Short mmCIF file of C-alpha atoms and ligand atoms in Angstrom, two decimals:
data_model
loop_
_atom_site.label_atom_id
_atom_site.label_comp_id
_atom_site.label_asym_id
_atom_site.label_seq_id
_atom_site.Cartn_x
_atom_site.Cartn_y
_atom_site.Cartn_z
CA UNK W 1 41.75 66.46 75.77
CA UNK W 2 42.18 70.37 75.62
CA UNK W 3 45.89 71.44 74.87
CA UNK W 4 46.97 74.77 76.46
CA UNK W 5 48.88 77.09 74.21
CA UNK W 6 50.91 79.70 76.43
CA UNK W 7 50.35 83.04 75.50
CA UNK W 8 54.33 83.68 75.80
CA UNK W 9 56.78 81.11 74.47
CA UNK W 10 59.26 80.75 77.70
CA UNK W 11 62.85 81.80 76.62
CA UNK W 12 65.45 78.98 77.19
CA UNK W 13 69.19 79.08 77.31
CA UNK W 14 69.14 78.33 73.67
CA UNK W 15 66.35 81.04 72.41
CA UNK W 16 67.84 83.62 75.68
CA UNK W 17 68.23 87.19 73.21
CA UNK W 18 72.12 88.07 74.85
CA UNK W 19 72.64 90.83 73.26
CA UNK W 20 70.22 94.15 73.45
CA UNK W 21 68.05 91.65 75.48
CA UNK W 22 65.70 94.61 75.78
CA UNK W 23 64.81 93.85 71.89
CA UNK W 24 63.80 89.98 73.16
CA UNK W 25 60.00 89.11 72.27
CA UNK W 26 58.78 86.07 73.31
CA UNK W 27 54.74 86.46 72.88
CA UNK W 28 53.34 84.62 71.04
CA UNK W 29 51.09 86.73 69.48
CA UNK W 30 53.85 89.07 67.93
CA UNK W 31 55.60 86.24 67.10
CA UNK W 32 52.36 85.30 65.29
CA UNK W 33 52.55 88.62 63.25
CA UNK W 34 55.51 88.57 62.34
CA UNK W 35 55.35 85.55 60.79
CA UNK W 36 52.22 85.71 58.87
CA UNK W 37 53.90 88.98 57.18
CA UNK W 38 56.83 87.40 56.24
CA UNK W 39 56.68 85.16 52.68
CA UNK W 40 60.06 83.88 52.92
CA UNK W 41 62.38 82.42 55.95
CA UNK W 42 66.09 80.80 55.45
CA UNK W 43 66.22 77.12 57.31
CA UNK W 44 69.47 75.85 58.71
CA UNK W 45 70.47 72.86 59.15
CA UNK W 46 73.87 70.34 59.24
CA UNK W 47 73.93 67.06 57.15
CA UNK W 48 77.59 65.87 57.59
CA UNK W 49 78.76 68.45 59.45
CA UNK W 50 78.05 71.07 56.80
CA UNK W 51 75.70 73.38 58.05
CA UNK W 52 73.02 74.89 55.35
CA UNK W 53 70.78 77.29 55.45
CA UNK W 54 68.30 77.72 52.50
CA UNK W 55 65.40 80.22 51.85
CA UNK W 56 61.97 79.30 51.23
CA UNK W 57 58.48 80.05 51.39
CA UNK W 58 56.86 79.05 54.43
CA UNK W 59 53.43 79.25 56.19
CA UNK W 60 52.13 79.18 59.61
CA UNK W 61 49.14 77.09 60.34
CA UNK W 62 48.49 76.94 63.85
CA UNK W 63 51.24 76.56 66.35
CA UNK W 64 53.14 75.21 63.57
CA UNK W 65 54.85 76.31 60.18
CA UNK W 66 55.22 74.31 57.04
CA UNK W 67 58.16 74.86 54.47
CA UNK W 68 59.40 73.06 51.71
CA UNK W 69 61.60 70.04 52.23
CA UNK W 70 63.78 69.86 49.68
CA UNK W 71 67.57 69.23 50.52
CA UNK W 72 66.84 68.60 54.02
CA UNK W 73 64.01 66.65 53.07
CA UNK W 74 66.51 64.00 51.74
CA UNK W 75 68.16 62.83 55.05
CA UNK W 76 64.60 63.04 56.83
CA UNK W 77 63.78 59.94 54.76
CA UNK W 78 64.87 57.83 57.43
CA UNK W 79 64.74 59.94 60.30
CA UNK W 80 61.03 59.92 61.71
CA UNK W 81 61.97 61.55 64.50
CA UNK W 82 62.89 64.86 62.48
CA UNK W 83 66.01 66.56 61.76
CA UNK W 84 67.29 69.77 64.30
CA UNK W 85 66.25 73.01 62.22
CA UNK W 86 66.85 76.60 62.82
CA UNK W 87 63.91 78.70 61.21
CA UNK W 88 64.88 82.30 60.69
CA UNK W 89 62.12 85.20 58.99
CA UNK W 90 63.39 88.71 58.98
CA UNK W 91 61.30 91.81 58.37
CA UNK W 92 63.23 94.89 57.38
CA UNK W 93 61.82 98.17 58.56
CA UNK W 94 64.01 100.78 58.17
CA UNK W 95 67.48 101.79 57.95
CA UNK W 96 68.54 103.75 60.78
CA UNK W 97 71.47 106.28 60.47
CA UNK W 98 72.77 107.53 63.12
CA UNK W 99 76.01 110.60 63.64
CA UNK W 100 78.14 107.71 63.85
CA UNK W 101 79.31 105.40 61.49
CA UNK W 102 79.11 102.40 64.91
CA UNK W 103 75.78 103.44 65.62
CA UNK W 104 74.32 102.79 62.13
CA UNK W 105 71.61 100.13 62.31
CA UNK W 106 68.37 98.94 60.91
CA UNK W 107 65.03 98.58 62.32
CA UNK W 108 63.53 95.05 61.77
CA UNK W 109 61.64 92.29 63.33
CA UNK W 110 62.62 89.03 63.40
CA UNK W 111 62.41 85.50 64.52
CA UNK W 112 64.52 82.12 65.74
CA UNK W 113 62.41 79.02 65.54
CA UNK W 114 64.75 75.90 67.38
CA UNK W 115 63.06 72.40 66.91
CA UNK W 116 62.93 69.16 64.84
CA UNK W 117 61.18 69.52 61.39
CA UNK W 118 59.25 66.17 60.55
CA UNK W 119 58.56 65.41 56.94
CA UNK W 120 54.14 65.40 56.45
CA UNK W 121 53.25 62.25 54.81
CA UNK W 122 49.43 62.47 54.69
CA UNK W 123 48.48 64.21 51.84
CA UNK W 124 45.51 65.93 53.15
CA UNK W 125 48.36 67.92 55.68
CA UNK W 126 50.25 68.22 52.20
CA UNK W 127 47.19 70.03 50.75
CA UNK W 128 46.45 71.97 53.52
CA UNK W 129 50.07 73.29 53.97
CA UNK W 130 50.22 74.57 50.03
CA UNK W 131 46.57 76.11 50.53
CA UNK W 132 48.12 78.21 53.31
CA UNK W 133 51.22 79.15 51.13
CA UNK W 134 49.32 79.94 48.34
CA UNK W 135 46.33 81.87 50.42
CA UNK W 136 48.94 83.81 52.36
CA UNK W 137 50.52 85.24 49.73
CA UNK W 138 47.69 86.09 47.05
CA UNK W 139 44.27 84.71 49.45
CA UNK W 140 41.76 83.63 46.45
CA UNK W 141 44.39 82.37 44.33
CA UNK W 142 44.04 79.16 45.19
CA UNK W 143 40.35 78.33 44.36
CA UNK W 144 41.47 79.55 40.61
CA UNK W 145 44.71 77.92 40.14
CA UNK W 146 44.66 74.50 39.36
CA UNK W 147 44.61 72.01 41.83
CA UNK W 148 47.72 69.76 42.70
CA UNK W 149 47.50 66.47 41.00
CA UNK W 150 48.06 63.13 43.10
CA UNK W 151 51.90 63.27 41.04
CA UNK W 152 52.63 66.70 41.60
CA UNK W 153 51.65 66.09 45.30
CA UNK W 154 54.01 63.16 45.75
CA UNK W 155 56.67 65.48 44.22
CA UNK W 156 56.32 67.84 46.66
CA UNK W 157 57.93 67.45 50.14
CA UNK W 158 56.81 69.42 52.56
CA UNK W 159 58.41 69.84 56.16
CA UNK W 160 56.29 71.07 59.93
CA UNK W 161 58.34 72.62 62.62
CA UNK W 162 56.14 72.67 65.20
CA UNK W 163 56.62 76.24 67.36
CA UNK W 164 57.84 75.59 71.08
CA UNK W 165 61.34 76.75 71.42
CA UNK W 166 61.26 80.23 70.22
CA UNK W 167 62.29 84.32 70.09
CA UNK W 168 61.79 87.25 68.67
CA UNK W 169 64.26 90.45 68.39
CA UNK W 170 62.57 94.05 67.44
CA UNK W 171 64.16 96.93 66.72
CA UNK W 172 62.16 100.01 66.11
CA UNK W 173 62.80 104.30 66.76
CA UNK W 174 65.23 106.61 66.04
CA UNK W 175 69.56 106.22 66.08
CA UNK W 176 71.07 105.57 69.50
CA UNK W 177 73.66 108.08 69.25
CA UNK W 178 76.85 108.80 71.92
CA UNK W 179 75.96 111.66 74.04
CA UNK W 180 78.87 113.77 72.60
CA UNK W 181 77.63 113.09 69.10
CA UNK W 182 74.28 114.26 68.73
CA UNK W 183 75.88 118.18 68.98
CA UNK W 184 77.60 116.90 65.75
CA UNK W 185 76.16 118.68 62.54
CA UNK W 186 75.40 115.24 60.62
CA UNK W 187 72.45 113.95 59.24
CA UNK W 188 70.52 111.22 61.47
CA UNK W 189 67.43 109.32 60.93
CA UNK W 190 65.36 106.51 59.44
CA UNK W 191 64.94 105.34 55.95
CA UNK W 192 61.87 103.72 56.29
CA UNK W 193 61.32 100.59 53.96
CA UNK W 194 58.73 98.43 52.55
CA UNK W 195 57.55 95.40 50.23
CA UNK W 196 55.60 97.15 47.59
CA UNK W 197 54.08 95.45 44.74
CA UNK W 198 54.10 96.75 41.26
CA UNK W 199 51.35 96.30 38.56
CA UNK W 200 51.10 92.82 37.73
CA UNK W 201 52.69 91.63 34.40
CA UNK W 202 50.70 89.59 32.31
CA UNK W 203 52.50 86.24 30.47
CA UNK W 204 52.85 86.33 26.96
CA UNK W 205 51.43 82.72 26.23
CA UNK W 206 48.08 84.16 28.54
CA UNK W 207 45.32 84.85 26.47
CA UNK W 208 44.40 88.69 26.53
CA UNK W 209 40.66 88.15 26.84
CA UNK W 210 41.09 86.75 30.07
CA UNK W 211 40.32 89.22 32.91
CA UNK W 212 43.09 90.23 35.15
CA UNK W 213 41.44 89.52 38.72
CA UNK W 214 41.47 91.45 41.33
CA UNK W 215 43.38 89.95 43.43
CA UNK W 216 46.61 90.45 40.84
CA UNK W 217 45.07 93.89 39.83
CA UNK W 218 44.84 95.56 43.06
CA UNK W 219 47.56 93.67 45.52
CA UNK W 220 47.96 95.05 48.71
CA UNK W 221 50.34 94.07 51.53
C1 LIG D 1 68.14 92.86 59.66
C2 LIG D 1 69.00 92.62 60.86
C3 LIG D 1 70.26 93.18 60.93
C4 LIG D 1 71.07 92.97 62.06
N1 LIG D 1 72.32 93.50 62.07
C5 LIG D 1 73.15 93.23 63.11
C6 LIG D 1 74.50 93.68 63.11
O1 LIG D 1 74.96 94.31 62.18
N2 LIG D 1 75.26 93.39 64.19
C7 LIG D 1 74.80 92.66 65.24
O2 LIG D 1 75.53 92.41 66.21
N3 LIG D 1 73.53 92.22 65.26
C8 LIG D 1 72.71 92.47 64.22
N4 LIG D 1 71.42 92.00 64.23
C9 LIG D 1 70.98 91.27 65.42
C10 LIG D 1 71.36 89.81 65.33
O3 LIG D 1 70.30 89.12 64.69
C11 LIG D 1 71.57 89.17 66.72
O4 LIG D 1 70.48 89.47 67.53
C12 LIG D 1 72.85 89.65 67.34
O5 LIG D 1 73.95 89.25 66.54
C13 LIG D 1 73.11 89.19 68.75
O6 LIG D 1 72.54 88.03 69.12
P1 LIG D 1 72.73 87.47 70.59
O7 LIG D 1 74.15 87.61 71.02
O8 LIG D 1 71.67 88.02 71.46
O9 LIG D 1 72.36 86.09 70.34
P2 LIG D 1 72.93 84.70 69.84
O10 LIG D 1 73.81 84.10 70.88
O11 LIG D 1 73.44 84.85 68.46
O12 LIG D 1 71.57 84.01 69.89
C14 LIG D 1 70.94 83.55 71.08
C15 LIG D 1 69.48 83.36 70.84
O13 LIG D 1 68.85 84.64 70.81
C16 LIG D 1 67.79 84.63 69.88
N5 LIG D 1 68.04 85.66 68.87
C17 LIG D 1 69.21 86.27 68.60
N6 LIG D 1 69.05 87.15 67.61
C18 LIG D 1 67.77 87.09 67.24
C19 LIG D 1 67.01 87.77 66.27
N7 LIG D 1 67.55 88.70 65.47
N8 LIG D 1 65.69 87.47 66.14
C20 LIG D 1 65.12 86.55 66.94
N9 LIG D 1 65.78 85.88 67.89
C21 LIG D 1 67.10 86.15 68.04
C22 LIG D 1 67.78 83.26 69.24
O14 LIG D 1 66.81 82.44 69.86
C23 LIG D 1 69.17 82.73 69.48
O15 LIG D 1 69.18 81.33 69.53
C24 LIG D 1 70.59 92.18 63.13
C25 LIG D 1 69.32 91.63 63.07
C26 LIG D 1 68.53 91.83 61.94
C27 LIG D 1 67.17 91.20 61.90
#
């Protein structure tokens, strides 16, 4: 059976952007992006009452993405029907200063992932889910690094939120000043920022005569 994947994730009450609704996104495709740039996102979720929300690497594969379980991994034991999760990733693009002190703002792109997170058992999901964090962040790595073991796998709990119930927010341009205030003789603009790697460092205990590859060497985002 062929499953259809919408182009556009369809907003519902829960994922509705309220405020600057303009800056909503709900294709999928720039949802897509903007989650195969981002390395880390922050996962809530309540045990008890107590809500948490802990940053991790993640990866999409699919129309899914794949963190580490850890704490919340813990209650899932039990639960096969998944716990509620709140997947957040947040690009930050620019710092945005406007005449105004209330106007100030930031340019970013970010994204709200609603759904239940089930814990992967089968270990060839397992692999494939710490192939895609390891290729997304340095691709070739993993093919040098050594391979999990069958203990190190076990160890290792790793979590799928599969993406139905989801938004995206963009901000991006200039300051949105008050009318009045643009006549004022202040400063205004962007500070544009970005991720940029440095020259790798190599670990003492690694022995010098081994190359540093190229991947390392020259690391682009
Ligand atoms: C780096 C950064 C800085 C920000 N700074 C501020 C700030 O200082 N003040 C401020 O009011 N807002 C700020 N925002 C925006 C903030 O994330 C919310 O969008 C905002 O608080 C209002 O949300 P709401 O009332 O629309 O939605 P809520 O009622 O809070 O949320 C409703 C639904 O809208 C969607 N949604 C809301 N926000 C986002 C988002 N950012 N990305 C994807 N989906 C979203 C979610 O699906 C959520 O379930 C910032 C965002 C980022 C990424």
């Amino acid at each position: 059976m062929r499953c259809i994947v919408l182009e556009s994730f369809s907003p519902t009450e829960r994922t509705h952007v309220v405020r600057e609704p303009q800056r909503g996104n709900y294709d999928r495709e720039t949802v897509y992006k903007i989650l195969d740039e981002a390395f880390v996102c922050h996962v809530g979720f309540s045990v008890d009452g107590q809500p948490y929300v802990i940053p991790t690497l993640f990866a999409r594969v699919g129309d899914a993405v794949y963190f580490h379980g850890s704490a919340a991994s813990r209650m899932l034991r039990n639960l096969s029907e998944g716990i509620p999760v709140c997947v957040t990733v947040t690009l930050t693009d620019g710092f945005v200063l406007a005449r105004s002190v209330f106007n100030h703002s930031m340019n970013y792109r970010s994204v709200v992932a609603l759904g239940k997170a089930a814990v992967v058992d089968a270990p060839n999901e397992k692999l494939e889910a710490l192939h895609a964090f390891t290729e997304k962040i340095l691709p070739a790595r993993w093919n040098d690094a050594r391979q999990p073991n069958e203990k190190e796998l076990k160890a290792t709990s790793i979590l799928r939120l599969p993406l139905t119930e989801v938004s995206a927010k963009i901000r991006t341009g200039p300051p949105e000043d008050d009318a009045p205030d643009y006549a004022l003789p202040i400063w205004a603009g962007v500070i544009p920022l970005q991720l940029v790697p440095g020259a790798p460092i190599r670990d003492e205990r690694c022995d010098s005569s081994i190359p540093t590859p190229a991947y390392a060497a020259n690391y682009r985002r």
